[in-house]
Backbone as ProteinMPNN parsed JSONL, in Angstrom:
{"seq_chain_A": "MRFSIGDLCFIGVAAFMFVTAPSYADEASRNKEIQERFAKCDTNRDGKLTKDEAKGCMPRIYDHFGRIDEQGRGYVTVAQIQAMADR", "coords_chain_A": {"N_chain_A": [[0.859, -1.175, 0.0], [0.601, 2.191, -0.864], [1.378, 5.381, 0.353], [0.996, 8.874, 0.153], [3.054, 11.697, 1.013], [1.422, 13.673, 2.081], [-0.795, 12.136, 2.889], [0.389, 10.578, 4.902], [1.128, 12.581, 6.704], [-1.401, 13.53, 7.4], [-2.474, 11.229, 8.603], [-0.756, 11.032, 10.778], [-1.345, 13.438, 12.136], [-4.044, 13.013, 12.668], [-3.854, 10.807, 14.371], [-2.472, 12.004, 16.479], [-4.381, 13.921, 17.257], [-6.35, 12.199, 18.155], [-5.129, 11.003, 20.354], [-4.588, 13.224, 21.975], [-7.028, 14.433, 22.231], [-9.843, 15.374, 24.24], [-11.354, 12.994, 26.416], [-14.453, 11.786, 25.724], [-17.573, 11.032, 27.171], [-19.527, 10.017, 25.571], [-20.594, 9.95, 22.137], [-22.582, 11.86, 21.747], [-22.105, 13.882, 23.661], [-19.662, 14.837, 22.731], [-20.435, 15.805, 20.215], [-22.153, 17.83, 21.028], [-20.372, 19.607, 22.218], [-18.884, 20.312, 19.942], [-20.893, 21.626, 18.477], [-21.432, 23.802, 20.189], [-18.953, 25.181, 20.242], [-18.708, 25.737, 17.524], [-20.902, 27.471, 17.175], [-20.015, 29.692, 18.654], [-17.878, 30.484, 17.095], [-18.921, 31.042, 14.592], [-19.303, 33.862, 13.452], [-20.993, 35.477, 11.858], [-23.335, 34.151, 11.988], [-24.401, 32.38, 10.01], [-24.51, 29.678, 9.799], [-22.382, 28.499, 8.643], [-18.93, 27.913, 8.634], [-16.219, 29.776, 7.905], [-12.791, 29.721, 6.735], [-11.425, 31.889, 7.801], [-13.077, 32.512, 10.016], [-12.648, 30.246, 11.533], [-9.996, 30.438, 12.159], [-8.848, 31.741, 14.604], [-10.426, 30.605, 16.48], [-11.153, 27.863, 16.27], [-8.663, 26.097, 16.058], [-7.739, 23.52, 15.167], [-9.611, 22.847, 13.252], [-9.131, 24.908, 11.467], [-6.48, 24.252, 10.707], [-6.918, 21.902, 9.271], [-8.696, 22.525, 7.328], [-8.979, 22.328, 4.482], [-9.163, 19.557, 4.107], [-11.555, 18.961, 5.404], [-13.388, 20.565, 4.074], [-14.205, 19.237, 1.55], [-15.452, 19.651, -0.945], [-14.569, 22.116, -1.665], [-15.907, 24.536, -1.112], [-15.425, 26.72, 0.462], [-16.292, 26.952, 3.002], [-17.236, 25.25, 6.055], [-19.504, 22.985, 7.676], [-21.317, 22.238, 10.709], [-22.075, 19.553, 10.61], [-20.176, 18.484, 8.832], [-17.826, 18.796, 10.318], [-18.403, 17.186, 12.524], [-18.6, 14.726, 11.213], [-15.948, 14.427, 10.407], [-14.772, 14.197, 12.901], [-15.761, 11.747, 13.639], [-14.298, 9.985, 12.149]], "CA_chain_A": [[0.0, 0.0, 0.0], [1.426, 3.388, -0.962], [0.832, 6.598, 0.926], [1.731, 10.09, -0.173], [3.514, 12.423, 2.198], [0.236, 14.329, 2.64], [-1.582, 11.128, 3.598], [1.099, 10.226, 6.123], [0.997, 13.71, 7.634], [-2.781, 13.542, 7.887], [-2.619, 10.101, 9.526], [-0.044, 11.406, 11.997], [-2.106, 14.474, 12.837], [-5.269, 12.387, 13.166], [-3.477, 10.004, 15.537], [-2.162, 12.951, 17.555], [-5.648, 14.489, 17.727], [-7.037, 11.154, 18.895], [-4.443, 10.81, 21.624], [-4.661, 14.419, 22.807], [-8.404, 14.914, 22.344], [-10.45, 15.018, 25.517], [-12.139, 11.775, 26.411], [-15.871, 12.088, 25.852], [-18.354, 9.91, 27.668], [-20.199, 9.449, 24.415], [-20.582, 10.763, 20.919], [-23.517, 12.971, 21.902], [-21.459, 14.988, 24.382], [-18.663, 15.397, 21.818], [-21.15, 16.586, 19.206], [-22.669, 19.034, 21.68], [-19.237, 20.522, 22.349], [-18.597, 20.827, 18.594], [-21.947, 22.591, 18.149], [-21.252, 25.013, 21.002], [-17.768, 25.9, 19.758], [-19.053, 26.225, 16.189], [-21.787, 28.623, 17.342], [-19.199, 30.828, 19.092], [-16.968, 30.883, 16.017], [-19.699, 31.478, 13.426], [-19.572, 35.249, 13.843], [-22.121, 36.076, 11.128], [-24.499, 33.297, 12.277], [-25.007, 31.855, 8.788], [-24.464, 28.221, 9.833], [-21.206, 28.084, 7.888], [-17.691, 28.392, 9.231], [-15.167, 30.013, 6.927], [-11.446, 29.514, 7.268], [-11.126, 33.055, 8.641], [-13.798, 32.368, 11.284], [-12.039, 29.144, 12.278], [-8.578, 30.705, 12.423], [-8.504, 31.954, 15.998], [-11.437, 30.016, 17.353], [-11.078, 26.398, 16.177], [-7.395, 25.94, 15.342], [-7.605, 22.235, 14.469], [-10.44, 22.948, 12.05], [-8.369, 25.79, 10.58], [-5.33, 23.52, 10.181], [-7.361, 20.821, 8.378], [-9.866, 23.059, 6.636], [-9.066, 21.769, 3.133], [-9.605, 18.157, 4.193], [-12.958, 18.93, 5.814], [-14.136, 21.189, 2.977], [-13.834, 18.398, 0.413], [-15.981, 20.2, -2.187], [-13.936, 23.405, -1.934], [-16.925, 25.593, -1.073], [-14.949, 27.873, 1.214], [-16.868, 26.915, 4.345], [-17.585, 23.93, 6.577], [-20.689, 22.985, 8.519], [-21.217, 21.415, 11.921], [-22.163, 18.142, 10.203], [-18.892, 18.088, 8.256], [-16.861, 18.698, 11.422], [-18.755, 15.994, 13.282], [-18.227, 13.566, 10.401], [-14.501, 14.299, 10.494], [-14.471, 13.716, 14.259], [-16.157, 10.335, 13.697], [-13.323, 9.148, 11.413]], "C_chain_A": [[0.902, 1.234, 0.0], [0.672, 4.586, -0.398], [1.665, 7.773, 0.447], [2.169, 10.754, 1.129], [2.336, 13.114, 2.873], [-0.63, 13.357, 3.43], [-0.926, 10.758, 4.921], [1.016, 11.332, 7.158], [-0.397, 13.732, 8.243], [-2.997, 12.418, 8.895], [-1.938, 10.43, 10.853], [-0.802, 12.428, 12.814], [-3.379, 13.88, 13.427], [-4.976, 11.546, 14.405], [-3.178, 10.901, 16.728], [-3.437, 13.537, 18.139], [-6.404, 13.462, 18.562], [-6.436, 10.988, 20.283], [-4.628, 12.007, 22.542], [-6.069, 14.955, 22.986], [-8.978, 14.511, 23.698], [-11.297, 13.755, 25.378], [-13.599, 12.138, 26.662], [-16.613, 10.84, 26.299], [-19.086, 9.229, 26.519], [-20.159, 10.432, 23.249], [-21.487, 11.989, 21.043], [-22.872, 14.151, 22.619], [-20.382, 15.64, 23.522], [-19.339, 16.292, 20.777], [-21.712, 17.876, 19.791], [-21.551, 20.065, 21.83], [-18.873, 21.135, 20.991], [-19.619, 21.893, 18.233], [-21.771, 23.897, 18.913], [-20.06, 25.836, 20.517], [-18.028, 26.492, 18.379], [-19.897, 27.487, 16.297], [-21.011, 29.863, 17.787], [-18.331, 31.365, 17.965], [-17.696, 31.453, 14.806], [-20.194, 32.904, 13.668], [-20.739, 35.888, 13.101], [-23.388, 35.229, 11.209], [-25.2, 32.781, 11.017], [-24.991, 30.327, 8.731], [-23.296, 27.632, 9.06], [-19.982, 28.695, 8.542], [-16.649, 28.543, 8.13], [-13.809, 29.772, 7.565], [-11.049, 30.675, 8.168], [-11.818, 32.96, 9.998], [-13.153, 31.285, 12.158], [-10.645, 29.478, 12.791], [-8.24, 30.842, 13.905], [-9.369, 31.188, 16.969], [-11.396, 28.483, 17.399], [-9.816, 26.042, 15.399], [-7.223, 24.605, 14.62], [-8.455, 22.21, 13.205], [-9.715, 23.815, 11.023], [-7.225, 25.022, 9.917], [-5.719, 22.462, 9.154], [-8.555, 21.229, 7.522], [-10.054, 22.435, 5.252], [-9.535, 20.328, 3.112], [-11.087, 18.07, 4.547], [-13.846, 19.49, 4.703], [-13.782, 20.486, 1.671], [-14.328, 18.938, -0.923], [-15.391, 21.563, -2.535], [-14.91, 24.57, -1.955], [-16.469, 26.845, -0.341], [-15.542, 27.968, 2.607], [-17.081, 25.462, 4.749], [-18.796, 24.088, 7.483], [-20.423, 22.134, 9.764], [-21.213, 19.933, 11.529], [-20.841, 17.646, 9.614], [-17.835, 17.909, 9.343], [-17.141, 17.45, 12.242], [-18.395, 14.73, 12.515], [-16.725, 13.339, 10.443], [-14.097, 13.76, 11.858], [-14.802, 12.23, 14.403], [-15.129, 9.422, 13.026], [-12.212, 8.681, 12.288]], "O_chain_A": [[1.855, 1.31, 0.775], [-0.519, 4.767, -0.649], [2.889, 7.681, 0.346], [1.698, 10.4, 2.21], [2.255, 13.141, 4.101], [-1.138, 13.692, 4.5], [-1.603, 10.637, 5.942], [0.853, 11.065, 8.348], [-0.558, 13.928, 9.448], [-3.632, 12.627, 9.929], [-2.476, 10.142, 11.922], [-0.898, 12.311, 14.036], [-3.753, 14.203, 14.555], [-5.741, 11.56, 15.369], [-3.578, 10.603, 17.853], [-3.577, 13.644, 19.357], [-7.029, 13.813, 19.563], [-7.16, 10.848, 21.269], [-4.805, 11.843, 23.749], [-6.289, 15.844, 23.808], [-8.65, 13.454, 24.236], [-11.88, 13.5, 24.325], [-13.935, 12.724, 27.691], [-16.313, 9.731, 25.857], [-19.242, 8.008, 26.506], [-19.742, 11.582, 23.385], [-21.176, 13.045, 20.492], [-23.073, 15.299, 22.224], [-20.202, 16.856, 23.571], [-18.872, 17.396, 20.497], [-21.739, 18.904, 19.114], [-21.762, 21.255, 21.596], [-18.588, 22.33, 20.9], [-19.251, 22.956, 17.733], [-21.941, 24.978, 18.348], [-20.156, 27.057, 20.399], [-17.618, 27.617, 18.095], [-19.643, 28.465, 15.594], [-21.316, 30.97, 17.345], [-18.079, 32.567, 17.891], [-17.134, 32.267, 14.073], [-21.347, 33.122, 14.039], [-21.414, 36.756, 13.655], [-24.394, 35.547, 10.576], [-26.428, 32.744, 10.953], [-25.41, 29.74, 7.732], [-23.226, 26.422, 8.845], [-19.999, 29.855, 8.953], [-16.248, 27.564, 7.502], [-13.695, 29.638, 8.784], [-10.401, 30.467, 9.193], [-11.218, 33.29, 11.021], [-13.123, 31.408, 13.383], [-10.168, 28.868, 13.748], [-7.397, 30.096, 14.402], [-9.069, 31.13, 18.161], [-11.585, 27.886, 18.459], [-9.888, 25.72, 14.213], [-6.612, 24.568, 13.553], [-8.061, 21.617, 12.201], [-9.693, 23.485, 9.837], [-7.024, 25.127, 8.707], [-4.932, 22.155, 8.258], [-9.321, 20.387, 7.055], [-11.168, 22.055, 4.891], [-10.237, 19.92, 2.187], [-11.796, 17.199, 4.042], [-14.92, 18.957, 4.427], [-13.14, 21.067, 0.796], [-13.684, 18.706, -1.946], [-15.688, 22.107, -3.598], [-14.745, 25.499, -2.747], [-17.06, 27.913, -0.505], [-15.322, 28.952, 3.314], [-17.105, 24.563, 3.909], [-19.078, 25.175, 7.99], [-19.43, 21.411, 9.844], [-20.429, 19.151, 12.067], [-20.434, 16.513, 9.87], [-17.04, 16.971, 9.289], [-16.213, 16.733, 12.616], [-17.93, 13.759, 13.112], [-16.269, 12.198, 10.508], [-13.176, 12.949, 11.956], [-14.183, 11.534, 15.208], [-15.091, 8.223, 13.302], [-11.318, 7.974, 11.825]]}, "name": "protein", "num_of_chains": 1, "seq": "MRFSIGDLCFIGVAAFMFVTAPSYADEASRNKEIQERFAKCDTNRDGKLTKDEAKGCMPRIYDHFGRIDEQGRGYVTVAQIQAMADR"}
């Protein structure tokens, strides 16, 4: 199996996030925290988080914005962030 350098970096970062992420009692509590942080960061309250909005507020989302925004729309949603957290 061949991995590109980008894939290996992503795997390493994902493993680091898994190890350093807070332990949640269940998926529901994790999703609630994501929703609360998203709401604080979504400064224009449009239900979309741009890279600029994520920059100072959700640094891990900012760092992996391109991976989460797979369609290249320029924003991510709570559902996309939660799906990434589930991986």
